[in-house]
Amino acid sequence: MKTITTIFLSLIFIITIHSQDFKARLIRTETNHFPYLSNAIQVYDSFNEPVTGLTNGNFAGSVDGKSVDSLTAATYKDAGLGFNIMLCLDLSGSMKGKPLVTTKNAILKFIDDMRAVDKLGLLGFADDAVLISDFSNDKDYLRDKVKSLQTSGTSTALYYGAYKGLNKLADNKEDIAKILILISDGKDESKSSSYTEDDVIGLANKEGIPVFSIGYSKIDKTYLQSLERISEKTGGNFYNSPTDSQLEQQYKKLYRQILNIYVVNYIAAGLNGDGAEHINVISVNDKGVTKTVSNKFIAPAGVKAFAEEKIIIKEDYSLYYYIAGGVLFLIIIAGLVFFFLNKQKKEKIEVEKKKKEEEHRKLDAEKAKREELERKIADAENPKNQQEVKDKNIPSSSFKNSSVREEKTIILNSSAPGLNLRLEVLTGDLSGTRFNVDSRGAAIGRSDDNSIVIKDSAVSSHHAKISFNNGRFFIEDVASSNGTFINGVQISSQELRHNDTFKFGKCEGNIQIFQ
């Protein structure tokens, strides 16, 4: 029994240690906005699953041994960033029949899972390589293209197809991440093409495009090693699919890995664009385990560095003066706002007080009048006063069966002015547009039945809704395809505050709350 317990605890220990381990890959470093550097980093565990939940504090960077400034980190999914994905598909005779049917069904599922910000291109290769569809996020169009796929030819121009797919991605000038997915049995049979495995790897690394591959073969499995090497050396992953039933799951796993690639941005302060090569190092820390990755990049010639002295406070303390002046200005504005709000409040209280005093005066007058009338009635009914009533010719009937009417005063308290919310669009096709929302709330989406209509393909038909409760505005995502972002963070439900920022698809702006 003791031996079994020891073995069991040892297994738990081994599994725990194993689960804490992870791998990191620095796929590429973009220098288009130098001295800002944008790095794509893949972080995944020993089961090839993405490590999620990492934030700025889990990353550190340096360039030529000097720490970087203003580091931020988020996954493509959390940041709402899109991809251009080129799917290179083996359509040779070996895929005829069930293999092609299974592959088409898996791709259709992949298209269903795609976000609106992602675009997919299709390229088929057999004896030659043919572009089937340019990059598009029109899912109906892509589904039709996939359903029309047919096998042809007798050989497989694997490396030529992959190389042509990489060229198509490189020629696309959109400022968006680029991914190549290669699905094949790994066997290159082209007799006319001179392209090799090294040519594919070289071009992928030059353009910073990772190659993710799916090995789908019912023949010699040794050919799959070529796909594995291409993915390993370009920053992608290889997924083996030995059975038809696993192919769809491998597509889902691959897409999940792509969405959770981290984008780590920072400033290489003090570094001039000298056209020379520099060393970029990034450390990733998770649960006490640190992995370090590095690469080399060329600093674009002619770009001036961020001067560090501009960040440091000058000796003449002018920056202090600016800050102090700004703070003083804000204090004055806040004081004026408080003064006027307090004045309005006092005036309102004074008006209410006068109303109540007036009502009390009316009630007191009615009370005195009623008491005087009751006194006269009592005097008239007193036998001692009957003669006096006759002498004064006062009809006693005037005092008998008299009724006293009481007036009811209803005090209507006017409510405080209601809060309003304004969405001001700053980017996208609706830039400059303002949407006002009162306490009735609003529905946001692409469909015309929304109160705020945003005609953006990245916005769902019914994307989000704003509600008003207990004096506060709230926003709720209604299962949109691409998420609702407040202050750069994807939310499901959140209170809105003055000067918050919003993002629905490509539509971005800020929020103002006022009376």
Coordinates of C-alpha atoms in Angstrom, one line a residue:
M1 CA 0.0 0.0 0.0
K2 CA 2.9 2.4 0.9
T3 CA 4.5 1.6 -2.5
I4 CA 1.3 2.4 -4.4
T5 CA 0.9 5.7 -2.5
T6 CA 4.5 6.7 -3.2
I7 CA 4.0 6.0 -6.9
F8 CA 0.7 7.9 -7.0
L9 CA 2.3 11.0 -5.3
S10 CA 5.3 10.8 -7.6
L11 CA 3.0 10.8 -10.7
I12 CA 1.1 13.9 -9.3
F13 CA 4.4 15.6 -8.7
I14 CA 5.6 14.8 -12.3
I15 CA 2.3 16.0 -13.8
T16 CA 2.4 19.2 -11.8
I17 CA 6.0 20.1 -12.8
H18 CA 5.2 19.2 -16.4
S19 CA 2.1 21.4 -16.5
Q20 CA 4.1 24.4 -15.2
D21 CA 6.6 24.1 -18.0
F22 CA 5.9 26.2 -21.2
K23 CA 7.7 27.2 -24.4
A24 CA 8.0 30.6 -26.0
R25 CA 8.7 31.6 -29.6
L26 CA 9.5 35.1 -30.9
I27 CA 7.8 34.8 -34.4
R28 CA 8.7 38.3 -35.7
T29 CA 9.5 41.9 -34.8
E30 CA 7.9 44.7 -36.8
T31 CA 9.9 48.0 -37.2
N32 CA 7.4 49.9 -39.4
H33 CA 6.8 52.4 -36.6
F34 CA 10.4 52.5 -35.2
P35 CA 11.5 53.3 -32.5
Y36 CA 8.2 51.4 -31.5
L37 CA 8.8 47.7 -31.9
S38 CA 5.9 45.3 -32.2
N39 CA 6.7 41.6 -31.4
A40 CA 4.6 38.5 -32.1
I41 CA 5.3 35.9 -29.4
Q42 CA 3.8 32.4 -29.2
V43 CA 3.6 31.0 -25.6
Y44 CA 2.3 27.4 -25.3
D45 CA 2.5 24.5 -22.9
S46 CA 3.9 21.0 -23.3
F47 CA 0.5 19.9 -24.8
N48 CA 0.8 22.5 -27.6
E49 CA -2.1 24.5 -26.0
P50 CA -1.7 28.3 -25.7
V51 CA -0.8 29.8 -22.3
T52 CA -3.4 32.5 -21.7
G53 CA -4.0 35.2 -19.1
L54 CA -0.5 36.8 -19.3
T55 CA -0.3 40.6 -18.8
N56 CA 2.3 43.3 -19.1
G57 CA 4.0 42.2 -15.9
N58 CA 4.7 38.8 -17.3
F59 CA 7.0 40.2 -20.1
A60 CA 10.3 42.2 -20.1
G61 CA 12.3 43.4 -23.0
S62 CA 15.7 44.8 -23.9
V63 CA 17.5 46.0 -27.0
D64 CA 21.2 45.6 -27.2
G65 CA 21.1 44.9 -23.4
K66 CA 19.2 48.1 -22.5
S67 CA 15.7 47.8 -21.0
V68 CA 12.8 49.1 -23.2
D69 CA 10.1 51.6 -22.2
S70 CA 6.3 51.5 -22.2
L71 CA 5.8 47.8 -22.6
T72 CA 2.3 46.5 -23.3
A73 CA 1.2 42.9 -24.0
A74 CA -2.1 41.4 -25.1
T75 CA -3.2 38.5 -27.3
Y76 CA -4.6 39.1 -30.8
K77 CA -8.0 37.8 -29.5
D78 CA -8.1 40.2 -26.5
A79 CA -6.8 43.1 -28.5
G80 CA -9.4 42.5 -31.2
L81 CA -6.7 42.4 -33.9
G82 CA -7.3 40.4 -37.1
F83 CA -5.3 38.1 -39.4
N84 CA -4.8 37.5 -43.1
I85 CA -4.7 33.7 -43.3
M86 CA -3.6 31.9 -46.5
L87 CA -4.7 28.2 -46.5
C88 CA -2.6 26.1 -48.9
L89 CA -4.3 22.9 -49.6
D90 CA -3.1 19.7 -51.3
L91 CA -5.5 18.9 -54.1
S92 CA -3.4 16.1 -55.8
G93 CA -4.9 12.7 -56.7
S94 CA -3.9 11.2 -53.3
M95 CA -6.7 13.4 -51.8
K96 CA -9.4 12.1 -54.0
G97 CA -12.5 10.7 -52.3
K98 CA -13.0 10.6 -48.6
P99 CA -9.8 12.5 -47.7
L100 CA -11.0 15.6 -49.7
V101 CA -14.5 15.3 -48.3
T102 CA -13.2 15.2 -44.8
T103 CA -10.8 18.1 -45.5
K104 CA -13.6 20.3 -47.0
N105 CA -15.8 19.6 -43.9
A106 CA -13.0 20.6 -41.6
I107 CA -12.4 23.8 -43.5
L108 CA -16.1 24.7 -43.5
K109 CA -16.1 24.4 -39.7
F110 CA -13.0 26.5 -39.6
I111 CA -14.8 29.2 -41.6
D112 CA -17.7 29.1 -39.2
D113 CA -15.4 29.9 -36.3
M114 CA -13.6 32.8 -38.0
R115 CA -14.1 36.3 -36.6
A116 CA -15.2 39.1 -38.8
V117 CA -11.8 40.8 -38.5
D118 CA -10.1 37.7 -40.0
K119 CA -9.7 37.2 -43.7
L120 CA -9.0 33.9 -45.4
G121 CA -7.4 33.1 -48.8
L122 CA -7.4 29.7 -50.5
L123 CA -4.6 28.3 -52.7
G124 CA -4.7 24.7 -54.1
F125 CA -1.6 22.8 -55.4
A126 CA -1.2 19.6 -57.3
D127 CA 0.9 19.7 -60.6
D128 CA 0.7 23.5 -60.3
A129 CA -0.4 26.0 -57.7
V130 CA -3.6 27.9 -58.3
L131 CA -5.2 30.8 -56.3
I132 CA -8.8 29.7 -55.5
S133 CA -9.8 32.7 -53.5
D134 CA -8.2 36.1 -52.5
F135 CA -8.4 37.2 -48.9
S136 CA -12.0 37.7 -47.8
N137 CA -14.2 37.6 -44.6
D138 CA -17.4 36.9 -46.6
K139 CA -18.2 33.5 -45.1
D140 CA -20.8 32.6 -47.7
Y141 CA -18.4 33.3 -50.5
L142 CA -15.7 31.3 -48.8
R143 CA -18.0 28.3 -48.2
D144 CA -19.0 28.3 -51.9
K145 CA -15.3 28.2 -52.9
V146 CA -14.5 25.3 -50.5
K147 CA -17.5 23.3 -51.7
S148 CA -16.3 23.6 -55.3
L149 CA -12.9 22.2 -54.5
Q150 CA -11.8 19.2 -56.6
T151 CA -8.7 17.1 -57.0
S152 CA -6.6 17.3 -60.1
G153 CA -3.2 16.2 -61.4
T154 CA -1.0 13.3 -60.5
S155 CA 1.8 15.0 -58.6
T156 CA 2.2 17.4 -55.6
A157 CA 4.0 20.7 -56.0
L158 CA 4.2 21.1 -52.2
Y159 CA 7.1 23.6 -51.9
Y160 CA 6.0 25.6 -54.9
G161 CA 2.4 25.9 -53.5
A162 CA 3.7 27.0 -50.1
Y163 CA 6.2 29.5 -51.7
K164 CA 3.4 31.0 -53.8
G165 CA 1.1 31.3 -50.8
L166 CA 3.8 33.1 -48.9
N167 CA 4.4 35.5 -51.8
K168 CA 0.7 36.3 -51.9
L169 CA 0.7 37.1 -48.2
A170 CA 3.9 39.3 -48.6
D171 CA 2.3 41.2 -51.5
N172 CA -0.7 42.2 -49.4
K173 CA 0.1 45.6 -47.9
E174 CA -2.5 45.7 -45.2
D175 CA -1.0 46.5 -41.8
I176 CA -2.3 43.2 -40.3
A177 CA -0.7 39.9 -39.0
K178 CA -0.2 37.2 -41.7
I179 CA -0.4 33.5 -41.2
L180 CA 0.1 30.5 -43.6
I181 CA -1.6 27.2 -43.0
L182 CA -0.3 24.3 -45.0
I183 CA -2.2 21.0 -45.2
S184 CA -0.6 18.1 -47.0
D185 CA 0.9 14.6 -46.7
G186 CA 4.3 16.3 -46.7
K187 CA 5.5 14.7 -50.0
D188 CA 6.8 16.9 -52.7
E189 CA 6.5 15.3 -56.2
S190 CA 6.9 18.2 -58.5
K191 CA 9.3 17.4 -61.3
S192 CA 9.3 20.9 -62.9
S193 CA 9.6 23.1 -59.8
S194 CA 13.0 23.9 -58.4
Y195 CA 11.7 25.1 -55.0
T196 CA 12.9 23.4 -51.9
E197 CA 12.0 23.1 -48.2
D198 CA 14.8 25.6 -47.4
D199 CA 13.3 28.1 -50.0
V200 CA 10.0 28.0 -48.1
I201 CA 11.6 28.5 -44.7
G202 CA 13.9 31.3 -46.0
L203 CA 11.0 33.3 -47.5
A204 CA 8.8 32.8 -44.4
N205 CA 11.5 34.0 -42.0
K206 CA 12.3 37.0 -44.3
E207 CA 8.7 38.1 -44.3
G208 CA 8.0 37.2 -40.7
I209 CA 5.2 34.8 -41.6
P210 CA 4.8 31.7 -39.4
V211 CA 3.8 28.5 -41.1
F212 CA 1.3 26.3 -39.3
S213 CA 0.9 22.9 -40.9
I214 CA -1.5 19.9 -40.6
G215 CA -0.2 16.5 -41.6
Y216 CA -2.9 14.4 -43.2
S217 CA -1.6 11.2 -44.6
K218 CA -2.6 7.6 -45.0
I219 CA 0.7 6.7 -46.7
D220 CA 4.3 7.0 -45.6
K221 CA 4.4 9.1 -42.4
T222 CA 8.0 10.0 -42.8
Y223 CA 7.1 12.7 -45.3
L224 CA 5.3 14.5 -42.5
Q225 CA 8.7 15.4 -41.0
S226 CA 9.1 18.0 -43.7
L227 CA 6.0 19.8 -42.6
E228 CA 7.2 19.6 -39.0
R229 CA 10.6 21.2 -39.9
I230 CA 9.0 24.0 -41.8
S231 CA 6.7 24.9 -38.9
E232 CA 9.4 24.5 -36.3
K233 CA 11.8 26.9 -38.2
T234 CA 9.3 29.6 -39.0
G235 CA 7.6 30.0 -35.6
G236 CA 4.5 28.0 -36.3
N237 CA 3.3 24.6 -35.1
F238 CA 2.8 21.2 -36.7
Y239 CA -0.4 19.2 -36.0
N240 CA -0.6 15.6 -37.0
S241 CA -4.0 14.3 -38.0
P242 CA -3.7 10.5 -38.5
T243 CA -7.5 9.9 -38.6
D244 CA -10.4 11.6 -40.4
S245 CA -12.1 12.4 -37.1
Q246 CA -9.1 14.3 -35.7
L247 CA -8.8 16.7 -38.6
E248 CA -11.5 19.1 -37.5
Q249 CA -10.2 19.1 -33.9
Q250 CA -6.7 19.9 -35.2
Y251 CA -8.1 22.9 -37.1
K252 CA -9.8 24.2 -33.9
K253 CA -6.6 23.7 -31.9
L254 CA -4.6 25.5 -34.6
Y255 CA -7.0 28.5 -34.7
R256 CA -7.0 28.7 -30.9
Q257 CA -3.2 28.8 -30.9
I258 CA -3.2 31.6 -33.5
L259 CA -5.8 33.8 -31.6
N260 CA -3.7 33.6 -28.4
I261 CA -0.4 34.7 -30.0
Y262 CA 0.8 37.7 -27.8
V263 CA 1.5 41.1 -29.3
V264 CA 4.2 42.7 -27.1
N265 CA 4.9 46.4 -28.0
Y266 CA 7.5 48.7 -26.6
I267 CA 9.8 51.7 -27.3
A268 CA 13.5 51.2 -28.0
A269 CA 14.4 54.5 -26.3
G270 CA 17.7 56.1 -27.2
L271 CA 18.2 53.9 -30.3
N272 CA 18.8 55.7 -33.6
G273 CA 17.6 54.3 -36.9
D274 CA 21.1 53.6 -38.2
G275 CA 20.3 50.9 -40.7
A276 CA 22.4 48.4 -38.6
E277 CA 21.5 45.1 -36.9
H278 CA 20.5 45.0 -33.3
I279 CA 19.6 42.3 -30.8
N280 CA 16.1 42.1 -29.4
V281 CA 15.5 40.0 -26.2
I282 CA 12.2 39.3 -24.5
S283 CA 11.7 37.4 -21.3
V284 CA 8.4 35.6 -20.4
N285 CA 7.6 34.7 -16.8
D286 CA 4.8 32.5 -15.7
K287 CA 4.3 31.0 -12.2
G288 CA 8.0 31.6 -11.4
V289 CA 9.3 30.0 -14.6
T290 CA 11.1 32.3 -17.1
K291 CA 11.8 31.7 -20.7
T292 CA 13.9 34.0 -22.9
V293 CA 13.7 34.4 -26.6
S294 CA 15.6 36.7 -29.0
N295 CA 16.1 37.8 -32.6
K296 CA 17.9 40.3 -34.7
F297 CA 16.3 43.3 -36.5
I298 CA 17.5 46.2 -38.6
A299 CA 16.8 49.6 -37.3
P300 CA 15.3 51.6 -40.2
A301 CA 17.9 54.2 -41.4
G302 CA 17.2 57.9 -40.9
V303 CA 14.8 57.6 -37.9
K304 CA 15.8 59.6 -34.9
A305 CA 15.8 58.1 -31.5
F306 CA 13.5 59.0 -28.6
A307 CA 15.8 61.4 -26.8
E308 CA 16.0 60.3 -23.1
E309 CA 16.5 63.9 -21.9
K310 CA 13.0 64.7 -23.2
I311 CA 11.6 62.2 -20.7
I312 CA 13.7 63.6 -17.9
I313 CA 12.7 66.8 -16.1
K314 CA 14.8 69.7 -17.2
E315 CA 16.9 71.6 -14.8
D316 CA 14.9 74.8 -15.3
Y317 CA 11.9 73.0 -13.8
S318 CA 9.7 74.1 -16.7
L319 CA 7.9 70.7 -16.7
Y320 CA 7.0 71.3 -13.1
Y321 CA 5.5 74.7 -14.0
Y322 CA 3.4 73.1 -16.8
I323 CA 2.2 70.4 -14.4
A324 CA 1.5 72.8 -11.6
G325 CA -0.3 75.1 -14.0
G326 CA -2.4 72.3 -15.3
V327 CA -3.3 71.1 -11.8
L328 CA -4.2 74.6 -10.8
F329 CA -6.4 75.0 -13.8
L330 CA -8.2 71.7 -13.0
I331 CA -8.7 72.8 -9.4
I332 CA -10.2 76.2 -10.5
I333 CA -12.5 74.4 -13.0
A334 CA -13.5 71.9 -10.3
G335 CA -14.1 74.7 -7.9
L336 CA -16.3 76.6 -10.3
V337 CA -18.3 73.5 -11.2
F338 CA -18.7 72.7 -7.5
F339 CA -19.8 76.4 -6.8
F340 CA -22.4 76.4 -9.6
L341 CA -23.7 73.0 -8.7
N342 CA -23.9 73.9 -5.1
K343 CA -25.6 77.2 -6.0
Q344 CA -28.2 75.4 -8.1
K345 CA -28.8 73.0 -5.3
K346 CA -29.3 75.8 -2.7
E347 CA -31.6 77.6 -5.1
K348 CA -33.6 74.5 -5.6
I349 CA -33.8 73.9 -1.8
E350 CA -34.9 77.5 -1.3
V351 CA -37.7 77.2 -3.9
E352 CA -38.9 74.0 -2.2
K353 CA -38.7 75.7 1.2
K354 CA -40.8 78.7 -0.1
K355 CA -43.4 76.3 -1.6
K356 CA -43.7 74.4 1.7
E357 CA -44.0 77.7 3.6
E358 CA -46.7 78.9 1.3
E359 CA -48.6 75.6 1.7
H360 CA -48.3 75.9 5.5
R361 CA -49.7 79.4 5.4
K362 CA -52.7 78.2 3.3
L363 CA -53.3 75.4 5.8
D364 CA -53.0 77.7 8.8
A365 CA -55.5 80.2 7.1
E366 CA -57.9 77.3 6.4
K367 CA -57.6 76.1 9.9
A368 CA -58.3 79.5 11.4
K369 CA -61.3 80.0 9.1
R370 CA -62.6 76.6 10.1
E371 CA -62.2 77.2 13.8
E372 CA -63.9 80.6 13.5
L373 CA -66.9 79.0 11.7
E374 CA -67.1 76.2 14.3
R375 CA -67.1 78.8 17.1
K376 CA -70.0 80.7 15.4
I377 CA -71.9 77.5 15.1
A378 CA -71.4 76.6 18.7
D379 CA -72.5 80.1 19.8
A380 CA -75.6 79.9 17.6
E381 CA -76.6 76.6 19.1
N382 CA -76.2 77.8 22.7
P383 CA -79.7 78.6 24.1
K384 CA -78.3 81.7 25.8
N385 CA -77.4 83.1 22.5
Q386 CA -80.6 82.3 20.6
Q387 CA -82.1 85.6 21.5
E388 CA -79.0 87.4 20.4
V389 CA -79.2 85.6 17.2
K390 CA -82.8 86.8 16.7
D391 CA -81.9 90.3 17.7
K392 CA -79.1 90.4 15.1
N393 CA -81.4 88.8 12.5
I394 CA -79.0 86.0 12.0
P395 CA -80.9 83.0 10.6
S396 CA -80.1 80.1 12.8
S397 CA -80.3 77.8 9.8
S398 CA -77.2 79.5 8.6
F399 CA -75.3 77.7 11.4
K400 CA -77.2 74.4 11.5
N401 CA -76.1 71.5 9.3
S402 CA -73.2 73.6 8.0
S403 CA -70.4 71.6 6.5
V404 CA -66.7 72.5 6.6
R405 CA -64.7 71.8 3.5
E406 CA -61.0 71.0 3.7
E407 CA -58.7 71.5 0.8
K408 CA -56.1 68.9 0.0
T409 CA -52.7 70.2 -1.2
I410 CA -50.6 68.0 -3.4
I411 CA -46.9 69.0 -3.5
L412 CA -45.2 67.9 -6.7
N413 CA -41.5 67.6 -6.2
S414 CA -39.8 68.2 -9.5
S415 CA -37.1 65.5 -10.1
A416 CA -33.5 66.4 -10.6
P417 CA -32.4 66.7 -14.3
G418 CA -31.8 63.3 -15.8
L419 CA -28.4 62.0 -16.8
N420 CA -27.6 61.6 -20.5
L421 CA -24.8 59.7 -22.3
R422 CA -23.1 60.5 -25.5
L423 CA -21.1 58.2 -27.8
E424 CA -18.7 60.2 -29.9
V425 CA -17.2 58.2 -32.8
L426 CA -13.6 59.2 -33.5
T427 CA -12.5 56.5 -36.0
G428 CA -14.1 54.5 -38.7
D429 CA -16.7 55.4 -41.3
L430 CA -18.9 57.1 -38.7
S431 CA -16.1 59.4 -37.5
G432 CA -17.5 62.7 -36.1
T433 CA -20.9 61.1 -35.5
R434 CA -22.5 61.5 -32.0
F435 CA -25.2 59.3 -30.5
N436 CA -27.1 60.6 -27.5
V437 CA -28.6 58.1 -25.1
D438 CA -31.1 58.9 -22.3
S439 CA -32.4 56.8 -19.4
R440 CA -34.3 54.6 -21.8
G441 CA -31.0 53.1 -22.9
A442 CA -30.1 52.0 -26.4
A443 CA -29.4 48.9 -28.6
I444 CA -26.3 48.9 -30.7
G445 CA -25.7 46.8 -33.8
R446 CA -25.5 46.5 -37.6
S447 CA -29.2 45.7 -38.0
D448 CA -31.7 48.6 -38.7
D449 CA -33.9 47.6 -35.8
N450 CA -31.2 49.0 -33.3
S451 CA -31.5 52.5 -31.9
I452 CA -27.8 53.0 -32.8
V453 CA -27.0 51.5 -36.2
I454 CA -23.3 50.9 -37.1
K455 CA -22.9 49.6 -40.6
D456 CA -19.6 47.8 -40.1
S457 CA -19.0 44.2 -41.1
A458 CA -17.1 43.6 -37.9
V459 CA -20.2 44.7 -35.8
S460 CA -22.8 42.0 -35.1
S461 CA -26.4 42.5 -36.0
H462 CA -27.2 42.9 -32.3
H463 CA -23.9 43.8 -30.8
A464 CA -24.4 45.5 -27.4
K465 CA -27.0 47.3 -25.3
I466 CA -26.9 50.3 -22.9
S467 CA -29.2 50.5 -19.9
F468 CA -29.8 53.0 -17.1
N469 CA -30.3 51.8 -13.5
N470 CA -30.2 53.5 -10.1
G471 CA -28.6 56.6 -11.6
R472 CA -25.9 54.8 -13.6
F473 CA -25.4 53.7 -17.2
F474 CA -24.3 50.1 -17.9
I475 CA -23.2 48.4 -21.2
E476 CA -23.7 44.7 -21.9
D477 CA -22.3 42.7 -24.8
V478 CA -25.0 40.6 -26.4
A479 CA -22.9 37.6 -27.7
S480 CA -21.3 39.7 -30.5
S481 CA -18.9 37.9 -32.8
N482 CA -15.9 40.2 -32.2
G483 CA -16.6 41.5 -28.7
T484 CA -17.3 44.8 -27.0
F485 CA -14.2 46.8 -25.8
I486 CA -14.3 49.5 -23.0
N487 CA -11.0 51.2 -22.4
G488 CA -9.2 48.6 -24.6
V489 CA -10.5 45.6 -22.6
Q490 CA -13.1 43.2 -23.8
I491 CA -16.1 43.1 -21.5
S492 CA -19.3 41.2 -21.0
S493 CA -21.0 43.8 -18.7
Q494 CA -19.7 47.0 -17.2
E495 CA -20.7 50.3 -15.7
L496 CA -19.9 53.3 -18.0
R497 CA -18.1 56.3 -16.7
H498 CA -17.3 59.8 -18.1
N499 CA -14.4 59.7 -20.6
D500 CA -14.4 55.9 -21.1
T501 CA -13.4 54.7 -24.6
F502 CA -15.4 52.2 -26.6
K503 CA -14.8 49.9 -29.6
F504 CA -17.4 48.1 -31.6
G505 CA -15.7 46.4 -34.6
K506 CA -13.7 49.2 -36.4
C507 CA -15.9 51.9 -34.8
E508 CA -14.0 53.6 -31.9
G509 CA -14.6 56.7 -29.8
N510 CA -15.2 58.1 -26.3
I511 CA -18.1 58.3 -23.9
Q512 CA -19.4 61.5 -22.2
I513 CA -22.0 61.5 -19.3
F514 CA -23.8 64.8 -18.6
Q515 CA -27.0 66.3 -17.3

